[in-house]
């Protein structure tokens, strides 16, 4: 049976042997009571990496994003976010459904930013008819915008704008370590203007579960309360946090390999008839490509590729996403390209 090359997501990464050992040996306690030393260690390490005062371990990126929104916003407040953002697109509308927060989208530019003039135009004046504009959400790297990292200059500009209107900034930094790697800067620089950031341990960093929210001490105190009401207060969760610590210590620098593999994949895809992609735009581990073959839908191509041994995901009616990760080697990339080329030629 030939090996399946699974490029659906970096969320499929399995824990390393070192993580499993750390999990087995983890010291634990009741984390809701503040008694889990391993969780406390992970939170301290995460806060240090993001250069924030404090951190909170949460079950997922989705939970982290929602917790942050609910701390920043009161019922009925408005949040400005990109039309392609994960929070808007893939989190079941939890902001509204659970958080009572009104999402106001502005278009994402191809590089994952929102035009500053669009954000400015979306900010509400003080008027009894309008909700209060409270929060701006930035996603870094931007998943649906080809995994593009968002740079420091842009964050400077957004901070200035937010300050003019007394607004807060949350960064959905699910892949902030990929952004930092791609931009050759510490992740803390990329979030220095953020009032809060969520980053994920369970994507390219390969931990089995978990994300971390970082912010100032008072923010994290409130976030801890919101996490509890969402059912996210976990007990002897040091067994999972232990893997998160290994993710932060062992797995960050190797993200460069994922980026190199993604670049190789994009260059190869650009040579395949019926596929359109600009490899220059692939800066991290996410590759989106368009199908130009007449009449071929993404869902159909996904099925054909799965049968042939390559797993990818549709990201639009005629667009496909492939993500490189820890278990994918450069040989896998060559093999995947050969399979994709043969499959396209056979249609
Ligand atoms: N992204 C997943 C899917 O939900 C699409 C993926 O396969 O890429 N922010 C960003 C930018 C994300 O990409 C994701 C997950 C999340 C938040 C949510 O993280 P989890 O899955 O831990 O809730």
Short mmCIF file of C-alpha atoms and ligand atoms in Angstrom, two decimals:
data_model
loop_
_atom_site.label_atom_id
_atom_site.label_comp_id
_atom_site.label_asym_id
_atom_site.label_seq_id
_atom_site.Cartn_x
_atom_site.Cartn_y
_atom_site.Cartn_z
CA UNK A 1 0.00 0.00 0.00
CA UNK A 2 1.74 3.28 -1.07
CA UNK A 3 2.09 5.99 1.54
CA UNK A 4 -0.70 8.57 1.62
CA UNK A 5 0.77 12.06 1.38
CA UNK A 6 -1.48 14.09 3.64
CA UNK A 7 -1.39 17.80 2.87
CA UNK A 8 -4.85 18.64 4.27
CA UNK A 9 -3.56 20.69 7.20
CA UNK A 10 -0.78 21.12 9.73
CA UNK A 11 -3.45 20.28 12.34
CA UNK A 12 -2.95 16.59 11.52
CA UNK A 13 0.55 16.51 13.03
CA UNK A 14 1.00 13.82 15.66
CA UNK A 15 3.02 14.35 18.84
CA UNK A 16 6.73 13.49 18.74
CA UNK A 17 8.24 10.75 20.92
CA UNK A 18 9.74 13.45 23.15
CA UNK A 19 6.29 14.96 23.62
CA UNK A 20 4.80 11.59 24.53
CA UNK A 21 7.53 11.02 27.09
CA UNK A 22 7.03 14.50 28.55
CA UNK A 23 3.29 13.83 28.72
CA UNK A 24 3.79 10.53 30.54
CA UNK A 25 6.12 12.13 33.09
CA UNK A 26 4.25 15.42 33.56
CA UNK A 27 3.62 16.70 37.06
CA UNK A 28 -0.05 17.62 37.34
CA UNK A 29 -2.59 19.22 39.63
CA UNK A 30 -6.06 20.77 39.38
CA UNK A 31 -5.54 23.64 36.95
CA UNK A 32 -8.90 25.28 37.72
CA UNK A 33 -7.57 25.65 41.26
CA UNK A 34 -4.24 26.92 39.88
CA UNK A 35 -2.42 23.78 41.02
CA UNK A 36 -0.95 22.39 37.81
CA UNK A 37 2.79 23.15 37.69
CA UNK A 38 3.19 22.03 34.08
CA UNK A 39 0.41 24.32 32.86
CA UNK A 40 1.91 27.19 34.83
CA UNK A 41 5.28 26.49 33.21
CA UNK A 42 3.76 26.45 29.72
CA UNK A 43 1.89 29.69 30.39
CA UNK A 44 5.05 31.41 31.66
CA UNK A 45 7.00 30.23 28.64
CA UNK A 46 4.29 31.39 26.23
CA UNK A 47 4.06 34.82 27.89
CA UNK A 48 7.83 35.15 27.63
CA UNK A 49 7.84 34.22 23.93
CA UNK A 50 5.15 36.82 23.19
CA UNK A 51 6.64 39.37 25.61
CA UNK A 52 3.29 39.74 27.40
CA UNK A 53 2.66 39.79 31.14
CA UNK A 54 0.62 36.62 31.32
CA UNK A 55 -0.85 33.69 29.39
CA UNK A 56 -3.71 31.21 29.55
CA UNK A 57 -3.76 27.66 28.16
CA UNK A 58 -6.94 26.99 26.18
CA UNK A 59 -8.34 23.96 24.39
CA UNK A 60 -8.14 25.32 20.84
CA UNK A 61 -7.51 28.32 18.63
CA UNK A 62 -11.25 28.78 18.27
CA UNK A 63 -11.71 28.90 22.04
CA UNK A 64 -8.77 31.31 22.43
CA UNK A 65 -10.13 33.69 19.81
CA UNK A 66 -13.61 33.64 21.35
CA UNK A 67 -12.32 34.16 24.89
CA UNK A 68 -10.35 37.21 23.73
CA UNK A 69 -13.28 38.69 21.84
CA UNK A 70 -15.51 38.23 24.89
CA UNK A 71 -13.04 39.94 27.20
CA UNK A 72 -12.56 42.90 24.86
CA UNK A 73 -16.19 43.39 23.86
CA UNK A 74 -19.40 43.98 25.77
CA UNK A 75 -22.74 42.64 24.52
CA UNK A 76 -23.58 44.31 21.19
CA UNK A 77 -20.15 45.84 20.61
CA UNK A 78 -18.77 45.70 17.12
CA UNK A 79 -15.59 43.99 15.99
CA UNK A 80 -13.87 44.79 12.69
CA UNK A 81 -12.31 41.82 10.95
CA UNK A 82 -11.35 40.55 7.51
CA UNK A 83 -13.97 39.00 5.25
CA UNK A 84 -11.64 35.99 4.79
CA UNK A 85 -10.58 35.72 8.42
CA UNK A 86 -10.75 32.41 10.26
CA UNK A 87 -12.79 34.02 13.05
CA UNK A 88 -15.44 35.11 10.54
CA UNK A 89 -15.24 32.20 8.14
CA UNK A 90 -14.58 29.05 10.13
CA UNK A 91 -15.65 29.58 13.75
CA UNK A 92 -19.36 28.96 13.34
CA UNK A 93 -20.19 32.59 14.01
CA UNK A 94 -19.36 31.99 17.67
CA UNK A 95 -18.66 35.71 18.10
CA UNK A 96 -22.36 36.42 17.58
CA UNK A 97 -23.85 33.11 18.69
CA UNK A 98 -22.02 32.93 22.01
CA UNK A 99 -20.26 36.26 22.47
CA UNK A 100 -23.12 38.64 21.48
CA UNK A 101 -20.54 40.52 19.41
CA UNK A 102 -21.47 42.15 16.11
CA UNK A 103 -18.94 41.24 13.37
CA UNK A 104 -18.26 43.95 10.80
CA UNK A 105 -16.22 42.59 7.92
CA UNK A 106 -14.05 44.60 5.57
CA UNK A 107 -12.39 42.98 2.54
CA UNK A 108 -9.10 41.21 3.06
CA UNK A 109 -6.47 42.31 0.58
CA UNK A 110 -4.58 39.48 -1.18
CA UNK A 111 -1.77 39.85 1.39
CA UNK A 112 -4.13 39.20 4.30
CA UNK A 113 -4.25 42.80 5.52
CA UNK A 114 -7.33 45.02 5.55
CA UNK A 115 -6.83 48.40 3.85
CA UNK A 116 -6.41 51.02 6.57
CA UNK A 117 -8.95 53.27 4.85
CA UNK A 118 -11.47 50.41 4.90
CA UNK A 119 -10.92 49.91 8.63
CA UNK A 120 -11.18 53.66 9.18
CA UNK A 121 -14.42 53.82 7.19
CA UNK A 122 -15.89 50.93 9.20
CA UNK A 123 -15.26 52.56 12.59
CA UNK A 124 -18.53 53.97 13.90
CA UNK A 125 -18.95 57.52 15.09
CA UNK A 126 -20.57 58.01 18.48
CA UNK A 127 -24.26 57.85 17.57
CA UNK A 128 -27.22 56.27 19.37
CA UNK A 129 -28.05 54.23 16.27
CA UNK A 130 -24.70 52.50 16.02
CA UNK A 131 -22.97 49.73 17.91
CA UNK A 132 -19.71 50.67 19.62
CA UNK A 133 -16.61 49.84 17.55
CA UNK A 134 -14.45 48.06 20.12
CA UNK A 135 -12.04 45.60 18.51
CA UNK A 136 -9.91 45.02 15.40
CA UNK A 137 -8.91 41.43 14.65
CA UNK A 138 -5.79 40.67 12.58
CA UNK A 139 -4.86 37.15 11.45
CA UNK A 140 -1.15 36.29 11.18
CA UNK A 141 -0.29 34.27 9.10
CA UNK A 142 -3.45 34.66 7.06
CA UNK A 143 -4.84 31.22 6.33
CA UNK A 144 -7.23 31.98 3.43
CA UNK A 145 -4.89 34.64 1.99
CA UNK A 146 -2.24 32.09 1.04
CA UNK A 147 -0.64 31.86 4.47
CA UNK A 148 0.83 35.34 4.10
CA UNK A 149 2.71 36.75 7.11
CA UNK A 150 1.63 40.22 8.24
CA UNK A 151 4.59 42.55 8.82
CA UNK A 152 5.56 44.98 11.54
CA UNK A 153 4.88 48.19 9.60
CA UNK A 154 1.28 47.24 9.04
CA UNK A 155 0.82 46.47 12.73
CA UNK A 156 2.28 49.90 13.59
CA UNK A 157 -0.34 51.54 11.37
CA UNK A 158 -3.24 49.51 12.78
CA UNK A 159 -2.16 50.38 16.34
CA UNK A 160 -2.13 54.07 15.50
CA UNK A 161 -5.61 53.83 14.01
CA UNK A 162 -6.94 51.79 16.93
CA UNK A 163 -5.52 54.29 19.43
CA UNK A 164 -7.20 57.21 17.67
CA UNK A 165 -10.54 55.50 18.33
CA UNK A 166 -9.87 53.86 21.69
CA UNK A 167 -10.09 50.41 20.13
CA UNK A 168 -8.36 47.15 21.06
CA UNK A 169 -6.42 44.79 18.79
CA UNK A 170 -6.58 41.00 18.90
CA UNK A 171 -4.20 38.91 16.81
CA UNK A 172 -5.34 35.47 15.72
CA UNK A 173 -1.78 34.21 15.62
CA UNK A 174 -2.64 30.55 15.16
CA UNK A 175 0.53 30.38 13.01
CA UNK A 176 2.45 33.35 14.46
CA UNK A 177 5.63 31.25 14.66
CA UNK A 178 5.37 30.63 10.91
CA UNK A 179 5.02 34.38 10.39
CA UNK A 180 8.04 35.08 12.59
CA UNK A 181 10.08 32.46 10.76
CA UNK A 182 9.13 33.87 7.36
CA UNK A 183 9.85 37.47 8.40
CA UNK A 184 13.02 36.57 10.35
CA UNK A 185 11.91 38.34 13.52
CA UNK A 186 10.85 37.24 17.01
CA UNK A 187 7.11 36.54 17.30
CA UNK A 188 6.97 39.07 20.14
CA UNK A 189 7.74 41.86 17.66
CA UNK A 190 4.78 40.89 15.51
CA UNK A 191 2.38 41.10 18.46
CA UNK A 192 3.89 44.00 20.35
CA UNK A 193 0.91 46.16 19.37
CA UNK A 194 -1.64 43.47 20.16
CA UNK A 195 -3.76 43.74 23.32
CA UNK A 196 -4.21 40.00 23.02
CA UNK A 197 -2.92 37.16 20.91
CA UNK A 198 -3.92 33.54 20.51
CA UNK A 199 -1.39 31.11 19.08
CA UNK A 200 -1.71 27.39 18.43
CA UNK A 201 0.52 24.58 19.68
CA UNK A 202 -1.34 21.94 17.69
CA UNK A 203 -0.59 23.07 14.14
CA UNK A 204 2.96 23.21 12.72
CA UNK A 205 4.40 22.85 16.23
CA UNK A 206 2.88 19.36 16.38
CA UNK A 207 1.45 19.27 19.91
CA UNK A 208 -1.67 17.09 20.05
CA UNK A 209 -3.96 19.70 21.63
CA UNK A 210 -4.03 23.30 22.71
CA UNK A 211 -3.52 26.99 22.13
CA UNK A 212 -2.38 29.84 24.35
CA UNK A 213 -3.86 33.30 24.88
CA UNK A 214 -1.42 36.05 25.92
CA UNK A 215 -2.04 39.56 27.20
CA UNK A 216 -1.59 41.72 30.27
CA UNK A 217 -2.28 40.35 33.76
CA UNK A 218 -5.74 41.86 34.11
CA UNK A 219 -6.75 40.69 30.63
CA UNK A 220 -5.67 37.12 31.42
CA UNK A 221 -7.52 37.21 34.77
CA UNK A 222 -10.71 38.03 32.91
CA UNK A 223 -9.89 35.54 30.13
CA UNK A 224 -9.62 32.82 32.80
CA UNK A 225 -13.18 33.59 33.92
CA UNK A 226 -14.51 33.52 30.35
CA UNK A 227 -12.69 30.26 29.60
CA UNK A 228 -14.47 28.74 32.63
CA UNK A 229 -17.96 29.77 31.53
CA UNK A 230 -17.25 28.31 28.08
CA UNK A 231 -16.50 24.98 29.75
CA UNK A 232 -12.77 25.29 29.13
CA UNK A 233 -11.58 25.01 32.73
CA UNK A 234 -9.56 21.80 32.60
CA UNK A 235 -8.22 19.83 35.55
CA UNK A 236 -5.01 17.70 35.40
CA UNK A 237 -4.25 19.19 32.01
CA UNK A 238 -0.50 19.26 32.58
CA UNK A 239 -0.43 15.96 30.64
CA UNK A 240 -1.29 18.01 27.56
CA UNK A 241 0.59 21.18 28.47
CA UNK A 242 3.78 19.08 28.71
CA UNK A 243 3.57 18.47 24.96
CA UNK A 244 2.99 22.20 24.46
CA UNK A 245 6.24 22.98 26.26
CA UNK A 246 8.13 20.62 23.95
CA UNK A 247 6.38 22.26 20.98
CA UNK A 248 7.72 25.66 22.02
CA UNK A 249 11.22 24.46 22.82
CA UNK A 250 11.85 21.89 20.06
CA UNK A 251 9.59 22.54 17.12
CA UNK A 252 9.82 26.23 16.24
CA UNK A 253 12.98 26.46 14.15
CA UNK A 254 12.09 23.45 12.02
CA UNK A 255 9.11 25.37 10.58
CA UNK A 256 11.66 26.61 8.01
CA UNK A 257 11.60 23.10 6.51
CA UNK A 258 7.83 23.32 6.05
CA UNK A 259 8.25 26.67 4.31
CA UNK A 260 10.94 25.30 1.98
CA UNK A 261 8.71 22.31 1.13
CA UNK A 262 5.75 24.62 0.45
CA UNK A 263 7.89 26.74 -1.88
CA UNK A 264 9.03 23.60 -3.72
CA UNK A 265 5.45 22.40 -4.02
CA UNK A 266 4.30 25.77 -5.38
CA UNK A 267 7.10 25.88 -7.96
CA UNK A 268 6.23 22.37 -9.14
CA UNK A 269 2.50 23.11 -9.28
CA UNK A 270 3.16 26.20 -11.43
CA UNK A 271 4.56 23.90 -14.12
CA UNK A 272 1.50 21.60 -14.25
CA UNK A 273 -0.97 22.34 -17.08
CA UNK A 274 -4.46 23.17 -15.78
CA UNK A 275 -3.20 24.61 -12.48
CA UNK A 276 -2.60 28.30 -11.75
CA UNK A 277 -0.43 29.53 -8.89
CA UNK A 278 2.07 32.32 -8.33
CA UNK A 279 4.86 30.62 -6.35
CA UNK A 280 6.30 33.98 -5.28
CA UNK A 281 3.27 34.50 -3.07
CA UNK A 282 3.90 31.33 -1.07
CA UNK A 283 5.80 32.59 1.97
CA UNK A 284 4.98 30.04 4.69
CA UNK A 285 3.51 26.51 4.82
CA UNK A 286 0.15 27.14 3.12
CA UNK A 287 -0.26 26.70 -0.63
CA UNK A 288 -3.47 27.63 -2.42
CA UNK A 289 -3.81 26.89 -6.12
CA UNK A 290 -6.52 27.50 -8.69
CA UNK A 291 -7.89 24.97 -11.13
CA UNK A 292 -7.95 26.22 -14.71
CA UNK A 293 -8.92 22.93 -16.31
CA UNK A 294 -12.38 23.60 -17.82
CA UNK A 295 -15.25 21.99 -15.94
CA UNK A 296 -13.11 20.54 -13.14
CA UNK A 297 -14.32 21.36 -9.64
CA UNK A 298 -12.14 21.39 -6.52
CA UNK A 299 -14.24 18.67 -4.85
CA UNK A 300 -13.80 16.42 -7.88
CA UNK A 301 -10.03 16.94 -8.02
CA UNK A 302 -9.76 16.35 -4.25
CA UNK A 303 -11.53 12.98 -4.69
CA UNK A 304 -9.30 11.98 -7.60
CA UNK A 305 -6.13 12.95 -5.75
CA UNK A 306 -7.24 11.10 -2.62
CA UNK A 307 -7.67 7.93 -4.67
CA UNK A 308 -4.22 8.50 -6.16
CA UNK A 309 -2.62 8.97 -2.71
CA UNK A 310 -2.50 12.74 -2.10
CA UNK A 311 -4.88 14.36 0.36
CA UNK A 312 -5.67 18.08 0.03
CA UNK A 313 -8.68 20.26 0.86
CA UNK A 314 -10.94 22.43 -1.28
CA UNK A 315 -10.70 26.12 -0.29
CA UNK A 316 -13.12 27.41 -2.93
CA UNK A 317 -15.22 26.00 -5.79
CA UNK A 318 -12.14 25.89 -8.02
CA UNK A 319 -9.40 26.37 -5.46
CA UNK A 320 -7.43 23.85 -3.41
CA UNK A 321 -5.28 24.20 -0.31
CA UNK A 322 -2.22 22.10 0.49
CA UNK A 323 -0.35 22.55 3.78
CA UNK A 324 3.14 21.29 4.54
CA UNK A 325 3.94 20.01 8.02
CA UNK A 326 6.25 17.97 10.24
CA UNK A 327 5.48 14.58 8.66
CA UNK A 328 6.00 15.77 5.08
CA UNK A 329 9.47 15.35 3.58
CA UNK A 330 10.95 16.85 0.44
CA UNK A 331 10.62 13.40 -1.19
CA UNK A 332 6.90 13.50 -0.37
CA UNK A 333 6.67 16.80 -2.20
CA UNK A 334 8.28 15.32 -5.33
CA UNK A 335 5.98 12.29 -5.11
CA UNK A 336 2.90 14.49 -4.61
CA UNK A 337 3.82 16.62 -7.61
CA UNK A 338 4.19 13.53 -9.79
CA UNK A 339 0.76 12.27 -8.67
CA UNK A 340 -0.90 15.66 -9.22
CA UNK A 341 0.68 15.96 -12.68
CA UNK A 342 -0.47 12.45 -13.69
CA UNK A 343 -3.95 13.07 -12.31
CA UNK A 344 -4.34 16.36 -14.18
CA UNK A 345 -3.06 14.78 -17.41
CA UNK A 346 -5.62 11.96 -17.09
CA UNK A 347 -8.65 14.27 -16.89
N1 LIG B 1 -7.57 26.23 11.01
C1 LIG B 1 -7.88 24.92 10.47
C2 LIG B 1 -9.32 24.84 10.00
O1 LIG B 1 -10.18 25.32 10.96
C3 LIG B 1 -9.58 25.59 8.72
C4 LIG B 1 -6.92 24.60 9.35
O2 LIG B 1 -6.89 23.43 8.94
O3 LIG B 1 -6.20 25.50 8.89
N2 LIG B 1 -7.13 30.58 13.44
C5 LIG B 1 -6.59 30.16 12.29
C6 LIG B 1 -5.89 31.13 11.41
C7 LIG B 1 -6.69 28.81 11.91
O4 LIG B 1 -6.18 28.42 10.76
C8 LIG B 1 -7.35 27.91 12.77
C9 LIG B 1 -7.53 26.46 12.39
C10 LIG B 1 -7.88 28.39 13.96
C11 LIG B 1 -7.77 29.75 14.27
C12 LIG B 1 -8.66 27.52 14.92
O5 LIG B 1 -7.85 26.63 15.59
P1 LIG B 1 -8.50 25.30 16.25
O6 LIG B 1 -8.67 24.33 15.13
O7 LIG B 1 -7.47 24.89 17.25
O8 LIG B 1 -9.78 25.69 16.87
#
